[in-house]
Short mmCIF file of C-alpha atoms in Angstrom, two decimals:
data_model
loop_
_atom_site.label_atom_id
_atom_site.label_comp_id
_atom_site.label_asym_id
_atom_site.label_seq_id
_atom_site.Cartn_x
_atom_site.Cartn_y
_atom_site.Cartn_z
CA SER A 129 0.03 0.06 0.00
CA GLN A 130 1.21 3.29 -0.20
CA GLU A 131 2.48 5.63 2.70
CA LEU A 132 2.11 9.05 2.88
CA GLU A 133 4.46 10.68 5.84
CA GLN A 134 3.52 14.36 6.17
CA SER A 135 5.37 16.86 8.20
CA PRO A 136 5.19 18.31 10.34
CA GLN A 137 2.32 17.11 12.56
CA SER A 138 1.17 20.79 13.65
CA LEU A 139 2.69 23.85 13.29
CA ILE A 140 1.44 27.42 14.73
CA VAL A 141 2.37 30.52 12.36
CA GLN A 142 2.03 33.96 13.11
CA GLU A 143 -0.42 35.72 10.72
CA GLY A 144 1.19 37.28 7.60
CA LYS A 145 4.42 34.84 8.06
CA ASN A 146 4.84 32.03 5.21
CA LEU A 147 4.57 28.01 5.88
CA THR A 148 5.40 25.22 4.45
CA ILE A 149 4.16 21.22 4.80
CA ASN A 150 5.45 18.29 3.20
CA CYS A 151 4.36 15.08 2.05
CA THR A 152 6.38 12.04 1.43
CA SER A 153 5.80 8.93 -0.19
CA SER A 154 7.48 5.12 -0.36
CA LYS A 155 6.40 4.89 -3.72
CA THR A 156 6.30 6.97 -6.83
CA LEU A 157 3.55 9.21 -7.35
CA TYR A 158 0.97 9.33 -10.14
CA GLY A 159 -1.14 11.45 -8.71
CA LEU A 160 -0.70 13.66 -5.68
CA TYR A 161 -3.74 15.60 -4.25
CA TRP A 162 -3.75 18.56 -1.79
CA TYR A 163 -6.99 18.81 0.61
CA LYS A 164 -7.71 21.10 3.66
CA GLN A 165 -10.12 20.49 6.34
CA LYS A 166 -11.85 22.48 9.01
CA TYR A 167 -11.75 20.42 12.01
CA GLY A 168 -14.89 17.89 12.17
CA GLU A 169 -16.02 18.89 8.74
CA GLY A 170 -15.54 17.26 5.06
CA LEU A 171 -12.21 17.51 2.71
CA ILE A 172 -12.11 20.65 0.39
CA PHE A 173 -10.13 19.90 -2.73
CA LEU A 174 -7.17 22.24 -3.30
CA MET A 175 -4.97 21.33 -6.08
CA MET A 176 -3.57 18.01 -7.62
CA LEU A 177 -0.25 17.27 -9.15
CA GLN A 178 0.97 14.53 -11.58
CA LYS A 179 3.68 15.40 -13.44
CA GLY A 180 7.49 15.27 -12.00
CA GLY A 181 8.55 19.29 -11.34
CA GLU A 182 4.68 20.33 -11.52
CA GLU A 183 3.90 23.51 -9.76
CA LYS A 184 0.22 24.74 -9.50
CA SER A 185 -0.68 27.82 -7.22
CA HIS A 186 -3.97 29.38 -6.51
CA GLU A 187 -4.22 32.26 -4.56
CA LYS A 188 -1.87 32.44 -1.76
CA ILE A 189 -1.26 28.30 -1.82
CA THR A 190 1.62 26.85 -3.76
CA ALA A 191 1.94 22.93 -4.09
CA LYS A 192 5.13 21.56 -5.90
CA LEU A 193 5.57 17.89 -6.72
CA ASP A 194 9.43 17.22 -7.03
CA GLU A 195 11.46 15.53 -10.12
CA LYS A 196 11.04 11.88 -8.71
CA LYS A 197 7.45 12.09 -7.93
CA GLN A 198 7.89 10.79 -4.59
CA GLN A 199 7.61 14.46 -2.24
CA SER A 200 5.29 17.07 -2.46
CA SER A 201 5.32 20.56 -0.58
CA LEU A 202 2.16 22.62 -0.14
CA HIS A 203 3.45 26.45 1.02
CA ILE A 204 1.47 29.58 1.93
CA THR A 205 2.53 32.71 1.29
CA ALA A 206 1.44 35.70 4.01
CA SER A 207 -0.78 33.45 6.19
CA GLN A 208 -4.35 34.42 7.16
CA PRO A 209 -6.65 33.12 9.65
CA SER A 210 -8.57 31.79 7.06
CA HIS A 211 -5.70 29.13 5.91
CA ALA A 212 -6.15 27.65 9.97
CA GLY A 213 -6.93 23.90 9.18
CA ILE A 214 -5.59 20.59 8.65
CA TYR A 215 -4.06 19.78 5.60
CA LEU A 216 -3.92 16.33 4.06
CA CYS A 217 -2.05 14.87 1.02
CA GLY A 218 -3.43 12.05 -0.81
CA ALA A 219 -1.78 9.44 -3.36
CA GLU A 220 -3.73 7.79 -6.61
CA MET A 221 -3.42 4.00 -5.89
CA GLY A 222 -5.31 3.16 -9.09
CA ASP A 223 -8.92 1.90 -9.25
CA TYR A 224 -10.47 4.84 -8.21
CA LYS A 225 -8.91 5.10 -4.95
CA LEU A 226 -6.67 7.57 -2.80
CA SER A 227 -4.55 7.02 0.38
CA PHE A 228 -3.84 9.83 2.66
CA GLY A 229 -1.19 11.15 5.02
CA ALA A 230 -2.31 11.64 8.81
CA GLY A 231 -2.50 15.48 8.20
CA THR A 232 -0.84 18.71 9.00
CA THR A 233 -2.80 20.91 11.87
CA VAL A 234 -1.75 24.51 10.87
CA THR A 235 -2.86 27.32 13.05
CA VAL A 236 -2.48 30.93 12.32
CA ARG A 237 -2.37 33.47 15.72
CA ALA A 238 -3.07 36.84 14.94
CA GLU B 246 -20.29 23.45 -0.44
CA THR B 247 -19.09 20.53 -2.59
CA GLY B 248 -22.19 19.15 -3.99
CA VAL B 249 -21.91 16.14 -1.54
CA THR B 250 -24.65 15.87 1.44
CA GLN B 251 -24.45 13.88 4.31
CA THR B 252 -27.41 13.24 6.55
CA PRO B 253 -27.42 13.06 9.68
CA ARG B 254 -24.65 15.39 10.84
CA HIS B 255 -24.52 13.83 13.76
CA LEU B 256 -25.57 10.40 15.63
CA VAL B 257 -25.27 9.07 19.14
CA MET B 258 -26.68 5.25 19.07
CA GLY B 259 -25.98 2.93 21.40
CA MET B 260 -24.64 -0.48 21.00
CA THR B 261 -27.84 -2.48 20.22
CA ASN B 262 -29.43 0.13 17.72
CA LYS B 263 -29.55 0.05 13.99
CA LYS B 264 -29.16 3.40 12.41
CA SER B 265 -28.19 4.28 8.77
CA LEU B 266 -25.94 7.35 7.20
CA LYS B 267 -27.08 8.37 3.83
CA CYS B 268 -24.88 10.42 1.36
CA GLU B 269 -26.40 12.01 -2.16
CA GLN B 270 -24.79 13.84 -4.93
CA HIS B 271 -26.10 14.90 -7.93
CA LEU B 272 -23.02 15.53 -9.59
CA GLY B 273 -23.14 13.12 -12.14
CA HIS B 274 -20.10 11.04 -10.70
CA ASN B 275 -19.88 7.30 -11.18
CA ALA B 276 -17.64 6.27 -7.99
CA MET B 277 -18.95 6.99 -4.39
CA TYR B 278 -16.84 6.00 -0.96
CA TRP B 279 -17.06 5.70 2.70
CA TYR B 280 -13.98 6.68 4.55
CA LYS B 281 -13.79 6.50 8.63
CA GLN B 282 -11.79 9.32 10.29
CA SER B 283 -10.18 8.93 13.98
CA ALA B 284 -8.81 10.80 15.93
CA LYS B 285 -4.75 11.34 15.15
CA LYS B 286 -5.16 8.38 12.49
CA PRO B 287 -5.45 9.01 8.89
CA LEU B 288 -8.35 8.37 6.77
CA GLU B 289 -9.20 5.10 6.54
CA LEU B 290 -10.93 3.81 3.17
CA MET B 291 -13.87 1.49 4.38
CA PHE B 292 -15.65 1.04 0.54
CA VAL B 293 -15.79 2.04 -3.07
CA TYR B 294 -18.64 1.46 -5.36
CA ASN B 295 -17.99 2.36 -8.70
CA PHE B 296 -21.15 2.42 -11.11
CA LYS B 297 -23.27 1.05 -8.39
CA GLU B 298 -21.06 -2.06 -8.20
CA GLN B 299 -18.81 -2.67 -4.71
CA THR B 300 -15.15 -2.58 -6.22
CA GLU B 301 -13.68 -2.30 -2.84
CA ASN B 302 -14.37 -3.84 0.65
CA ASN B 303 -11.24 -2.82 3.13
CA SER B 304 -11.64 -5.42 5.40
CA VAL B 305 -14.51 -3.97 7.46
CA PRO B 306 -16.28 -5.46 10.14
CA SER B 307 -19.66 -7.02 8.88
CA ARG B 308 -21.52 -4.39 11.66
CA PHE B 309 -20.95 -2.54 8.87
CA SER B 310 -23.02 -3.07 5.64
CA PRO B 311 -22.85 -0.42 2.30
CA GLU B 312 -25.87 -0.09 0.16
CA CYS B 313 -25.68 1.64 -3.43
CA PRO B 314 -29.27 1.68 -4.62
CA ASN B 315 -28.17 4.03 -7.87
CA SER B 316 -25.02 5.90 -8.85
CA SER B 317 -26.43 9.29 -6.75
CA HIS B 318 -27.08 7.37 -3.37
CA LEU B 319 -25.11 5.35 -0.61
CA PHE B 320 -25.58 4.19 2.78
CA LEU B 321 -24.01 2.65 5.54
CA HIS B 322 -26.18 0.47 7.77
CA LEU B 323 -24.86 0.06 11.19
CA HIS B 324 -25.89 -2.36 13.63
CA THR B 325 -24.57 -3.87 16.91
CA LEU B 326 -21.49 -1.20 17.00
CA GLN B 327 -18.91 -0.89 19.58
CA PRO B 328 -17.71 2.04 21.07
CA GLU B 329 -14.20 2.23 19.33
CA ASP B 330 -16.25 2.79 16.10
CA SER B 331 -17.16 6.24 17.31
CA ALA B 332 -15.60 8.22 14.65
CA LEU B 333 -16.27 10.54 11.49
CA TYR B 334 -17.92 9.02 8.77
CA LEU B 335 -16.92 10.54 5.51
CA CYS B 336 -18.56 10.06 2.11
CA ALA B 337 -16.97 11.10 -1.08
CA SER B 338 -17.67 10.70 -4.65
CA LYS B 339 -15.72 11.21 -7.82
CA ARG B 340 -16.03 11.11 -11.71
CA GLY B 341 -13.67 9.28 -13.80
CA GLY B 342 -9.50 10.63 -13.19
CA ASN B 343 -10.90 13.53 -11.19
CA GLU B 344 -10.52 14.55 -7.33
CA GLN B 345 -12.93 13.28 -4.86
CA PHE B 346 -15.74 15.56 -3.48
CA PHE B 347 -16.41 15.14 0.14
CA GLY B 348 -19.15 15.48 1.73
CA PRO B 349 -19.47 17.45 5.57
CA GLY B 350 -19.32 14.04 7.25
CA THR B 351 -21.34 12.33 10.17
CA ARG B 352 -20.39 12.57 13.74
CA LEU B 353 -21.05 8.98 14.78
CA THR B 354 -21.02 8.65 18.80
CA VAL B 355 -21.08 4.87 20.25
CA LEU B 356 -22.21 4.50 23.82
#
């Protein structure tokens, strides 16, 4: 099965500062998804990466997939309170299935 | 709002009760999923349905029984659950190779 390690487990950042979350796989990633979850709620899709070296941005969030396709990072620039939540990476496993990391809890301090 | 709805949002049940969770989407998606999310653990895939056919049963105990009567509706029937089954149950759907759309979840507490 696909093992995904996310780091850090949690982080606290001052509003306006940048932050980075990492997702590392034990196998080559053929599709990597980033989701955000507010506590106790469903997951909201952020971005999907498929190609080695691919980078996508949406508003202040940038996701990258390394050339070897075994590591992805999510970077938030000038964090705001609305960025607080749990960020999860998910890997395509074939047969319509995703395997998820344990998540990174982000707290933004005003 | 993702277009995937789940009811109820909260459920408290005793170990001898029988209850059902419902998931609904009218997005034209062909695949539907049940996940279990427990504290401090990764999302656990429970069941996958593709075009109403169950394609995955991830070693889930038989006290959880899924039902997919059509491609828009998915149920999870619960009976004789254990306290360790308390968790957030999430439904998701997708079409083809696109991303999964998640519902808001049902917070289940088993007493």
